[in-house]
Amino acid sequence: MSSHASNDVSLKRTAALALGAIGVVYGDIGTSPLYTMKEVFFNKAHSIALTEANVLGLLSLIFWVLTIVVAVKYALIILRADNQGEGGTMVLLAMALRTATNAKRRRWLTLLGIFGVSLFFGDSIVTPAVSVLGAMEGLEQINKDWLPAVVPVTVLILLGLFYVQRTGTGKVSAWFGPIMVLWFLVLAVLGVWHIADNPRVFFALNPYYAVAFLSHNPGLFIVVLGSAVLAVTGAEALYADMGHFGRKPIRVAWFAYVMPALVLNYFGQGALILKSCAGTAQCDVHPFYDQVPHAWLIPMVVLAGLASIIASQAVISGAFSIARQGIQLGFLPRMQVIHTSHRAEGQIYLPAVNWTLLILVLIVVLAFRSTANLAAAYGLAVTGAMAIDTVLFAVVAFALWKWHKVAATVAVIVFAAVDVALLASTAIKIPDGGWFPLLVAGVVLVFMTTWKRGRNLMAEQRRQTALPLAPMIEALARDATRVQGTAVFMTSAPDEMPAAMLHNLKHNKVLHERNIVLHVQFEDVPLVSRAKRLQVEDLGHGFHKIIVHYGFMNAPDIPKALSHAKQQGIDFEMMDTSFFVSREVLVPTPCSRISVWRQRLFSVMSRNAQSATAYFQIPTNRVLELGAQIKF
C-alpha cells in the first residue's frame, strides 16, 4: 500500500473514531449548555447585575475553566497517562501504585483511588437526573401549562433507558455519533445566530474580563464558580473512555468540533442575555431554550431529550465498566456480568448495578424535581474526582515518568489550584443537596474498603492454617487411592494445598488420575493477551499447577482458557473433568483488626456475591462446591 493510501486509511479511521467519541465521550459535557448559563445568571442563591461587564466576565470565566480543565488538563496532559491504551481512575491508580515503595503509601494511594471511583458512582446517579430534567424543562417553554408534566415525562424516559440496558447498547449506540454531531451543530448555529446581535461577547476570550469580574465581586467568587463548574461536568469521560477510541480521535473531536460548538453556544446565550435583560431589574429568560424560535421548540426539546439520553447512557455504561474493574481488582464482590455483544468485550450489563442506579436516580428526580434544585447536588462528585485525578497524576508524573521537576511542578500547581477552587465552590452546596452524591460515595467507599479488608484478613487466616503444596503432593502420591478423570481445584493461593482438595480427600478418600491446582490472577493492567493467558507447571505425580492471567478489563472464562492448555501438553475433556470449588463462610467474632459491624457487612456481601462457578463461566454440571467456615 502506498504512503498516500495508508494516510487516507489512517485519516478515515481517525474520523470514524472521532465521530464515535462525539457520541459517547462528550454526551455529558455536551448537554451542559441546557442548564449552566441558567444557573450562573439566574440562580436565586446569588444576585448578579446583568451588565455587559458582568456578562463578559462570567463568559470569560466559563471559557477559561473549559480551557484549563478540559483542553489542557485532560485532553493534552492526562490523556498521556495510558495503560495499554486504557484510561480512567482505576488505570491511573494502577500506574501510581507501581511507584509505592512501602505499604503505608500503597494503602493511602489505594484509599484515594477508591474514593475517586466512589465519587464516580455518585456522579452516575446525578447525571441522568439532571440531564433528562434539563431537557424536559423545555416543555414549559413550549407551553406553561405543561410544567407539571416535566417530572413524570422525565421518570418515564429514565425507566425506559434503564430497562433497555439489558438488551445491550451496540445497535442503539450506532446512532449516538450522528445524533450528537447534529446536537453540537445546532448548538453552534444557535450561538452564531445570537452572537451576530452582539459580537462584543468575543471580548470574553480575554482572561482580563474573568479576573476583573472576580476582583470587583470577591463575595461572589466561590458561589459563581460553583455554577460555572457545571460547564465541565463530564470532562473525566475524555480519560475514562480513551481505551474505546484512542487518544488522537478524542483530541481531534474536542478541539475541532466539540469545544468550538460549546463556546459558540455559551457566547450566544450571553449575547441573548445582554439583548433581553440589559438594564432590567427582573428578567424571565431561559438562556438555552429562548435561543430557539418558538416554532422549533418541539423539535429542539426532542433533540435535547435524545442528547440527554445519550449523556446518561455514557455514564451508566461507565458505571458498569468501573464495577467490573472493581470486582476483578478485589474491591467488590462478584456480581453477574452479562456480555451484550459477541464482538465488543466492553459492552456489558450488570443487573445489580443497573437497578440500584435506577432506584437512586428516580429518588433524586422525585426529591429535587428541577435542575435549579438539582444543581446544588451536581458538581461536587465531579470536582472531587478531578482533584483525585490530579493527585494520582502528580505521583505518576514525578515518580513513574520522571518528568522534569519544574515542568511537572508547574502543571500540578496550576491544576491543583483550579481543582481546589472548583472543589471549594461545590463544597458550599453540601447543605443544599451536595450531601447526596457525597453520601452515595461514602457508602460505596465503605462497601469497597470493607470487602477489600475482609478478603485480605481471610487470606491471612487461610495462610496460618494452610499446608504447603509440594510436600503434600509427595505424601498423596504414595498413599491416596486414584480414580479416573481430571479434577480441577480452584484456589486463591497457588502454592498452598487447596481447601477443596483437603475436603475431597477427607470425605471421598480418593484423588483423580490428573489433578489441576488452578489459580486465577487478575493483573494491574487492563488486558492480558491470549499468548500470556496460561502459565502451566508440572508438579509431578499427576499434579499440575495452572495460573490463568486476566487484565481487569478481560472477561474471565475458565473453560475457554483451559482449551488453550492443549498447546502446553494438557488436553481437557470437559465431560471427564470435575471442578472443585471451596465456598468460604465468615463467622463474625470480636476482633481488634476489624469491627464486628464490618464483619457482618462483609458476611452479607459474601453471601450475596455471585458464585465462582457462574462468574468464571464453569459448566454447573461439572462443579462440586465444598463449604468451609472461617473466623477472624
XYZ file of C-alpha atoms in Angstrom:
632
model
C 0.000 0.000 0.000
C 1.351 3.433 -0.931
C 2.114 6.046 1.713
C -0.670 8.258 0.341
C -3.239 5.433 0.539
C -2.056 4.496 4.022
C -2.528 8.104 5.164
C -6.048 8.129 3.692
C -6.964 4.975 5.630
C -5.498 6.447 8.804
C -7.451 9.683 8.356
C -10.696 7.799 7.703
C -10.180 5.648 10.789
C -9.413 8.702 12.928
C -12.502 10.477 11.587
C -14.694 7.424 12.306
C -13.353 7.106 15.845
C -13.721 10.854 16.396
C -17.379 10.544 15.340
C -17.862 7.745 17.866
C -16.127 9.819 20.552
C -18.513 12.725 19.910
C -21.412 10.353 20.537
C -20.109 8.631 23.670
C -17.355 10.689 25.304
C -18.903 14.134 25.003
C -22.552 13.381 25.762
C -22.372 14.637 29.360
C -20.383 17.810 28.763
C -22.399 18.385 25.577
C -25.671 18.729 27.484
C -24.223 21.235 29.981
C -25.487 24.269 27.963
C -29.020 23.179 28.886
C -28.585 24.442 32.446
C -25.144 26.019 33.055
C -25.866 29.619 31.996
C -29.264 29.449 33.694
C -27.584 28.565 36.986
C -24.767 31.090 36.573
C -27.003 34.112 35.883
C -30.408 33.259 37.342
C -29.662 31.198 40.437
C -31.719 32.543 43.342
C -28.802 31.898 45.709
C -26.881 34.840 44.230
C -27.886 38.060 42.540
C -25.822 39.334 39.612
C -26.463 42.629 37.854
C -26.895 41.824 34.172
C -24.420 44.432 32.944
C -22.124 43.956 29.969
C -19.067 43.805 32.242
C -20.592 41.045 34.386
C -21.831 39.019 31.424
C -18.449 39.211 29.690
C -16.691 38.379 32.956
C -18.757 35.251 33.540
C -18.473 34.144 29.910
C -14.710 34.554 30.222
C -14.748 32.514 33.446
C -16.642 29.665 31.750
C -14.327 29.752 28.718
C -11.148 29.579 30.778
C -12.464 26.867 33.095
C -13.239 24.821 29.957
C -9.793 25.575 28.538
C -7.741 24.789 31.644
C -9.686 21.786 32.926
C -10.810 20.047 29.739
C -8.493 21.211 26.944
C -5.192 21.436 28.839
C -5.514 19.130 31.858
C -7.415 16.222 30.329
C -7.089 16.465 26.528
C -3.409 17.457 26.396
C -1.850 16.170 29.634
C -3.714 13.391 31.448
C -4.545 11.532 28.235
C -0.806 10.739 28.144
C -1.282 8.508 31.210
C -2.485 5.379 29.440
C -2.039 1.756 30.473
C -2.042 -0.354 27.291
C -4.158 2.377 25.709
C -6.740 2.348 28.526
C -7.615 5.256 30.821
C -9.698 6.086 33.887
C -9.198 6.457 37.626
C -8.590 2.711 38.115
C -5.888 2.771 35.442
C -4.282 5.877 36.945
C -4.365 4.208 40.364
C -2.698 1.059 38.986
C 0.082 3.211 37.493
C 0.517 5.197 40.718
C 0.733 2.005 42.808
C 3.776 0.901 40.790
C 5.668 3.734 42.480
C 4.584 2.784 46.022
C 7.727 1.725 47.882
C 6.086 0.942 51.217
C 2.825 -0.481 52.495
C 1.658 2.778 54.075
C 1.988 4.770 50.858
C 0.318 1.988 48.905
C -2.574 1.936 51.363
C -3.164 5.699 51.128
C -2.945 5.735 47.332
C -5.403 2.838 47.164
C -7.822 4.595 49.510
C -7.584 7.778 47.441
C -8.209 5.911 44.190
C -11.165 4.003 45.641
C -12.685 7.268 46.858
C -12.333 8.682 43.334
C -14.193 5.658 41.967
C -16.838 6.066 44.685
C -17.356 9.693 43.627
C -17.876 8.493 40.059
C -20.769 6.320 41.254
C -22.248 9.374 42.968
C -21.972 11.278 39.691
C -23.584 8.328 37.849
C -26.751 8.933 39.836
C -26.979 12.697 39.434
C -26.012 12.925 35.740
C -29.030 11.082 34.270
C -31.365 13.016 36.548
C -30.021 16.482 35.745
C -29.533 15.809 32.012
C -33.026 14.464 31.333
C -34.682 17.023 33.640
C -32.778 19.833 31.895
C -34.012 18.642 28.509
C -37.631 18.135 29.593
C -37.823 21.610 31.142
C -38.191 22.730 27.554
C -41.811 21.520 27.801
C -42.527 24.536 29.992
C -41.084 26.821 27.321
C -43.443 25.321 24.737
C -46.476 25.773 26.969
C -46.566 27.000 30.572
C -49.372 24.553 31.301
C -47.035 21.646 30.571
C -44.860 22.340 33.625
C -46.497 19.564 35.735
C -45.563 17.057 33.012
C -41.803 17.662 33.318
C -41.154 15.243 36.196
C -43.498 12.427 35.013
C -42.042 12.522 31.485
C -38.513 12.506 32.952
C -39.386 9.444 35.051
C -40.817 7.605 32.029
C -37.697 8.331 29.941
C -35.411 7.116 32.722
C -37.454 3.950 33.232
C -37.168 3.187 29.522
C -33.446 3.994 29.475
C -32.569 1.656 32.337
C -34.919 -1.045 31.065
C -33.195 -1.293 27.669
C -29.752 -1.719 29.265
C -30.290 -5.488 29.421
C -30.592 -5.694 25.627
C -27.192 -4.060 25.109
C -26.367 -0.709 23.576
C -24.447 -1.865 20.489
C -27.209 -1.212 17.941
C -28.512 1.916 19.642
C -25.041 3.409 20.064
C -24.599 3.391 16.273
C -26.961 6.379 16.308
C -25.161 8.162 19.149
C -22.474 9.737 16.955
C -24.779 11.213 14.262
C -27.281 12.495 16.852
C -24.584 14.211 18.912
C -22.946 15.619 15.768
C -26.329 17.167 14.943
C -26.688 18.374 18.548
C -23.335 20.178 18.545
C -24.052 21.604 15.080
C -27.356 23.040 16.344
C -25.568 24.452 19.408
C -23.035 26.187 17.173
C -25.659 27.555 14.738
C -27.811 28.935 17.559
C -24.741 30.507 19.117
C -23.605 32.185 15.894
C -27.141 33.460 15.237
C -27.299 35.309 18.567
C -23.657 36.367 18.571
C -24.437 38.284 15.373
C -26.600 40.594 17.518
C -23.667 41.409 19.799
C -20.216 40.329 18.550
C -18.679 42.089 21.582
C -19.157 38.856 23.542
C -15.964 37.619 21.866
C -14.084 40.024 24.155
C -14.715 37.358 26.809
C -11.918 35.279 25.256
C -9.602 37.692 27.061
C -8.973 36.387 30.620
C -8.850 40.006 31.798
C -12.659 40.046 31.946
C -12.791 36.999 34.219
C -10.154 38.482 36.526
C -11.920 41.864 36.532
C -15.253 40.250 37.441
C -13.705 38.279 40.304
C -11.818 41.338 41.610
C -14.962 43.524 41.555
C -17.181 40.785 43.033
C -14.982 38.908 45.540
C -18.005 37.872 47.591
C -19.494 36.056 44.585
C -16.304 34.248 43.562
C -16.977 30.868 45.209
C -20.743 30.960 44.624
C -20.500 31.800 40.906
C -17.671 29.336 40.336
C -19.919 26.650 41.821
C -22.394 27.282 38.995
C -19.725 27.687 36.298
C -18.305 24.256 37.162
C -21.412 22.740 35.545
C -19.794 23.575 32.194
C -17.064 20.951 32.753
C -19.111 18.091 34.205
C -18.269 15.083 32.085
C -14.663 16.145 31.446
C -13.354 12.990 33.129
C -15.022 10.947 30.355
C -12.216 12.035 27.994
C -9.810 9.963 30.053
C -12.143 7.151 31.137
C -13.159 6.305 27.547
C -9.693 6.546 25.999
C -9.485 2.778 25.549
C -12.592 2.756 23.356
C -11.495 5.433 20.888
C -7.818 6.294 21.407
C -6.032 9.463 22.392
C -5.909 11.136 18.953
C -9.604 10.785 17.966
C -10.697 12.135 21.369
C -8.418 15.152 20.975
C -9.486 15.751 17.371
C -13.173 15.589 18.321
C -12.670 18.055 21.189
C -10.553 20.700 19.530
C -12.054 20.538 16.027
C -15.747 20.224 16.839
C -16.972 19.935 20.429
C -15.152 22.824 22.115
C -15.896 25.367 19.318
C -19.606 24.390 19.374
C -19.829 24.702 23.168
C -18.034 28.056 23.268
C -20.187 29.479 20.463
C -23.370 28.404 22.234
C -22.316 29.793 25.611
C -21.356 33.080 23.987
C -24.642 33.071 22.042
C -26.535 32.655 25.323
C -24.533 35.561 26.719
C -25.480 37.725 23.742
C -29.149 36.755 24.246
C -28.989 37.768 27.922
C -27.447 41.145 27.016
C -30.130 41.733 24.381
C -33.084 40.657 26.541
C -32.047 41.622 30.060
C -29.533 44.503 29.976
C -30.744 47.327 32.206
C -33.742 45.381 33.612
C -34.281 44.587 37.269
C -36.158 41.344 36.595
C -35.553 39.095 33.597
C -37.556 35.964 32.883
C -35.290 34.260 30.342
C -34.277 30.665 29.795
C -30.839 31.247 28.206
C -30.891 27.962 26.300
C -34.443 27.457 25.063
C -35.043 31.162 24.362
C -32.316 30.891 21.713
C -34.715 28.753 19.687
C -37.589 30.207 17.600
C -40.900 29.147 19.167
C -41.913 27.162 16.079
C -38.813 24.981 16.502
C -39.153 24.393 20.250
C -40.774 20.950 19.969
C -38.041 19.509 17.664
C -35.437 21.132 19.941
C -36.900 19.510 23.064
C -36.918 16.136 21.266
C -33.271 16.592 20.205
C -32.307 17.724 23.709
C -34.070 14.664 25.118
C -32.102 12.367 22.821
C -28.842 14.134 23.743
C -29.631 13.766 27.456
C -30.362 10.047 26.995
C -27.004 9.630 25.263
C -25.264 11.560 28.067
C -26.937 9.311 30.634
C -26.090 6.163 28.661
C -22.396 7.026 28.670
C -22.390 7.408 32.463
C -24.382 4.208 33.022
C -22.041 2.213 30.756
C -19.111 3.751 32.631
C -20.599 2.582 35.938
C -20.834 -0.969 34.559
C -17.187 -0.876 33.454
C -15.934 0.582 36.741
C -17.906 -2.010 38.723
C -16.376 -4.861 36.707
C -12.898 -3.437 37.206
C -13.602 -3.168 40.938
C -14.713 -6.813 41.058
C -11.633 -8.082 39.272
C -9.247 -5.966 41.350
C -10.816 -7.316 44.534
C -12.706 -4.215 45.718
C -16.238 -5.511 45.108
C -17.872 -8.936 45.467
C -18.561 -10.942 42.326
C -21.732 -9.903 40.502
C -23.494 -11.189 37.430
C -21.821 -9.726 34.334
C -23.747 -10.199 31.089
C -21.928 -9.606 27.812
C -24.336 -7.987 25.368
C -22.051 -8.243 22.335
C -20.024 -11.101 20.835
C -17.647 -8.622 19.228
C -17.070 -5.836 21.757
C -15.832 -7.103 25.125
C -16.526 -3.715 26.736
C -20.280 -3.935 26.136
C -21.522 -5.417 29.393
C -24.585 -5.284 31.609
C -24.606 -5.700 35.404
C -28.212 -6.129 36.605
C -27.408 -5.332 40.253
C -25.699 -2.049 39.345
C -28.371 -1.125 36.790
C -31.387 -1.478 39.086
C -29.606 0.136 42.036
C -28.776 3.144 39.873
C -32.369 3.346 38.599
C -33.854 3.416 42.107
C -31.429 6.109 43.276
C -31.858 8.207 40.107
C -35.654 8.153 40.499
C -35.307 9.179 44.148
C -33.174 12.144 43.057
C -35.654 13.239 40.362
C -38.663 12.992 42.670
C -36.865 14.713 45.550
C -35.325 17.660 43.651
C -37.839 17.982 40.745
C -35.885 20.651 38.773
C -32.382 21.439 37.575
C -32.431 24.598 39.703
C -32.754 22.428 42.831
C -30.556 19.642 41.500
C -27.677 21.938 40.518
C -26.682 22.078 44.184
C -26.200 18.293 44.194
C -24.342 18.319 40.887
C -20.676 19.092 40.612
C -19.290 18.026 43.994
C -18.678 14.434 42.915
C -17.165 15.638 39.634
C -14.790 18.174 41.187
C -13.761 15.673 43.860
C -12.937 13.045 41.228
C -10.993 15.641 39.200
C -8.943 16.623 42.258
C -8.109 12.960 42.939
C -7.058 12.533 39.299
C -4.651 15.454 39.773
C -3.078 13.870 42.882
C -2.641 10.485 41.194
C -1.307 12.186 38.052
C 1.264 14.046 40.168
C 2.501 10.729 41.591
C 2.773 9.233 38.095
C 4.453 12.315 36.573
C 7.102 12.644 39.309
C 7.762 9.028 40.318
C 6.925 6.915 37.238
C 7.529 9.126 34.209
C 10.358 11.091 35.871
C 9.209 14.334 34.249
C 11.368 17.419 34.509
C 10.663 18.672 38.028
C 9.997 22.277 37.021
C 7.537 21.364 34.238
C 5.748 18.774 36.398
C 5.565 21.165 39.357
C 4.096 23.996 37.282
C 1.458 21.696 35.729
C 0.477 20.165 39.070
C 0.287 23.566 40.835
C -1.961 25.053 38.116
C -4.247 22.025 38.018
C -4.362 21.747 41.814
C -5.186 25.461 42.208
C -8.106 25.194 39.783
C -9.289 21.907 41.332
C -9.210 23.332 44.869
C -11.169 26.414 43.750
C -13.771 24.268 41.969
C -13.983 21.837 44.888
C -14.465 24.698 47.365
C -17.163 26.237 45.169
C -19.155 22.996 45.147
C -18.453 22.131 48.807
C -20.545 25.103 49.965
C -23.528 23.396 48.302
C -23.360 20.413 50.650
C -26.288 21.598 52.849
C -28.445 22.316 49.768
C -28.077 18.916 48.087
C -24.362 18.338 47.634
C -24.584 15.903 50.528
C -26.402 13.341 48.366
C -23.609 12.321 45.923
C -21.182 12.607 48.838
C -23.341 10.224 50.878
C -23.524 7.773 47.963
C -19.746 7.963 47.525
C -19.265 7.394 51.254
C -21.480 4.301 51.225
C -19.695 2.897 48.159
C -16.332 3.599 49.838
C -17.397 1.697 52.974
C -18.553 -1.272 50.877
C -15.344 -1.364 48.806
C -12.930 -0.967 51.740
C -14.871 -3.499 53.827
C -14.736 -6.070 51.047
C -11.031 -5.493 50.389
C -10.157 -5.606 54.087
C -12.286 -8.694 54.694
C -10.750 -10.585 51.771
C -7.240 -9.702 52.960
C -7.981 -10.918 56.510
C -9.491 -14.144 55.198
C -6.380 -14.720 53.096
C -4.197 -14.169 56.170
C -6.345 -16.620 58.169
C -6.011 -19.248 55.441
C -2.246 -18.832 55.315
C -1.970 -19.532 59.045
C -3.545 -22.976 58.663
C -2.582 -23.780 55.073
C -0.363 -26.712 54.144
C 2.424 -26.265 51.577
C 1.528 -27.848 48.258
C 4.783 -29.571 47.236
C 5.283 -31.805 50.348
C 1.589 -32.754 50.317
C 1.834 -33.937 46.723
C 4.713 -36.257 47.664
C 2.673 -37.731 50.522
C -0.523 -38.084 48.478
C 1.312 -39.745 45.597
C 2.261 -42.615 47.931
C -0.948 -43.099 49.897
C -4.058 -41.830 48.094
C -6.341 -44.056 46.023
C -6.743 -42.839 42.408
C -9.840 -42.730 40.204
C -10.196 -41.931 36.525
C -10.656 -38.418 35.203
C -9.396 -34.897 35.796
C -10.045 -32.807 38.898
C -9.573 -29.044 38.860
C -9.216 -27.448 42.298
C -9.820 -23.692 42.351
C -7.579 -21.861 44.809
C -6.646 -18.308 45.732
C -3.136 -19.373 46.830
C -1.375 -21.467 44.153
C 1.468 -22.640 46.414
C -0.817 -23.954 49.153
C -2.919 -27.088 49.367
C -6.411 -26.104 48.094
C -9.072 -26.351 50.795
C -11.357 -28.106 48.308
C -8.724 -30.833 47.799
C -8.428 -31.412 51.545
C -12.209 -31.660 51.914
C -12.417 -34.050 48.961
C -9.786 -36.317 50.488
C -11.483 -36.130 53.880
C -14.929 -37.097 52.596
C -14.280 -39.155 49.439
C -10.879 -40.680 50.312
C -9.695 -40.523 46.665
C -7.734 -38.470 44.154
C -8.202 -38.318 40.404
C -5.600 -39.541 37.922
C -4.870 -35.932 36.913
C -5.187 -33.085 39.409
C -5.018 -29.426 38.453
C -4.418 -26.681 41.017
C -5.999 -23.677 39.291
C -5.418 -20.064 40.323
C -6.913 -17.012 38.592
C -4.645 -13.970 38.742
C -6.026 -10.520 37.887
C -3.167 -8.228 36.890
C -3.000 -4.435 37.342
C -3.158 -3.954 33.563
C -6.370 -3.585 31.534
C -5.847 -6.550 29.201
C -3.724 -9.709 29.086
C -3.255 -11.245 25.651
C -4.158 -14.882 24.937
C -0.483 -15.685 24.409
C 0.178 -14.760 28.052
C -3.070 -16.188 29.445
C -1.810 -19.527 30.830
C 1.141 -20.372 32.999
C 1.494 -24.152 33.381
C 3.829 -26.043 35.731
C 4.154 -29.841 36.014
C 4.379 -30.729 39.728
C 4.822 -34.465 39.090
C 2.761 -37.461 40.228
C -0.182 -36.390 38.051
C -0.377 -32.877 39.507
C -0.185 -29.632 37.528
C -0.388 -26.015 38.601
C -2.093 -23.633 36.175
C -2.262 -19.877 36.683
C -4.749 -18.081 34.438
C -3.899 -14.411 33.940
C -6.529 -11.766 33.189
C -6.440 -7.997 32.991
C -9.074 -6.067 34.903
C -10.988 -5.481 31.655
C -10.826 -9.083 30.410
C -13.912 -11.289 30.667
C -12.972 -14.393 32.702
C -13.889 -17.695 31.038
C -12.137 -20.684 32.586
C -13.252 -23.406 30.106
C -12.154 -21.227 27.201
C -8.802 -20.531 28.866
C -8.205 -24.222 29.611
C -8.931 -25.132 25.992
C -5.628 -23.420 25.127
C -3.714 -25.671 27.549
C -3.524 -28.295 24.793
C -0.649 -26.292 23.329
C 1.248 -26.960 26.565
C 0.542 -30.667 26.701
C -2.686 -30.775 28.734
C -5.837 -31.720 26.840
C -9.082 -31.106 28.749
C -12.208 -33.103 28.011
C -14.958 -31.212 29.830
C -17.198 -34.278 30.234
C -14.353 -36.050 32.046
C -13.373 -33.045 34.204
C -14.708 -32.114 37.644
C -14.241 -28.674 39.192
C -13.918 -28.473 42.985
C -14.701 -25.072 44.496
C -14.422 -24.101 48.144
C -17.167 -21.743 49.352
C -15.998 -19.930 52.481
C -18.426 -18.624 55.082
C -17.359 -15.990 57.596
C -18.404 -16.438 61.231
C -18.302 -12.935 62.831
C -16.350 -12.830 66.101
C -14.951 -9.996 68.273
C -11.712 -8.954 66.609
C -9.409 -5.989 67.117
C -8.429 -5.896 63.432
C -11.924 -5.260 62.045
C -15.099 -4.181 63.842
C -17.997 -6.599 64.256
C -20.368 -4.411 62.189
C -17.928 -4.522 59.269
C -17.598 -8.282 59.707
C -21.382 -8.568 59.460
C -21.439 -6.313 56.404
C -18.705 -8.400 54.789
C -20.628 -11.573 55.621
C -23.792 -10.200 53.961
C -21.814 -9.126 50.873
C -20.145 -12.550 50.725
C -23.463 -14.425 50.933
C -24.929 -12.313 48.128
C -21.876 -12.489 45.869
C -22.208 -14.418 42.632
C -20.762 -17.917 42.847
C -17.322 -18.562 41.386
C -18.955 -21.151 39.129
C -21.142 -18.588 37.374
C -18.579 -15.791 37.412
C -15.870 -17.892 35.755
C -18.414 -19.476 33.359
C -17.748 -23.031 34.527
C -20.415 -25.578 33.490
C -22.595 -26.085 36.575
C -22.975 -29.831 35.935
C -19.201 -30.251 36.318
C -18.852 -28.452 39.689
C -18.683 -29.738 43.259
C -18.891 -26.982 45.880
C -17.433 -27.663 49.337
C -18.090 -25.302 52.255
C -15.697 -24.047 54.903
C -16.096 -21.706 57.889
C -13.536 -19.027 58.666
C -13.194 -16.972 61.848
C -11.072 -13.818 62.043
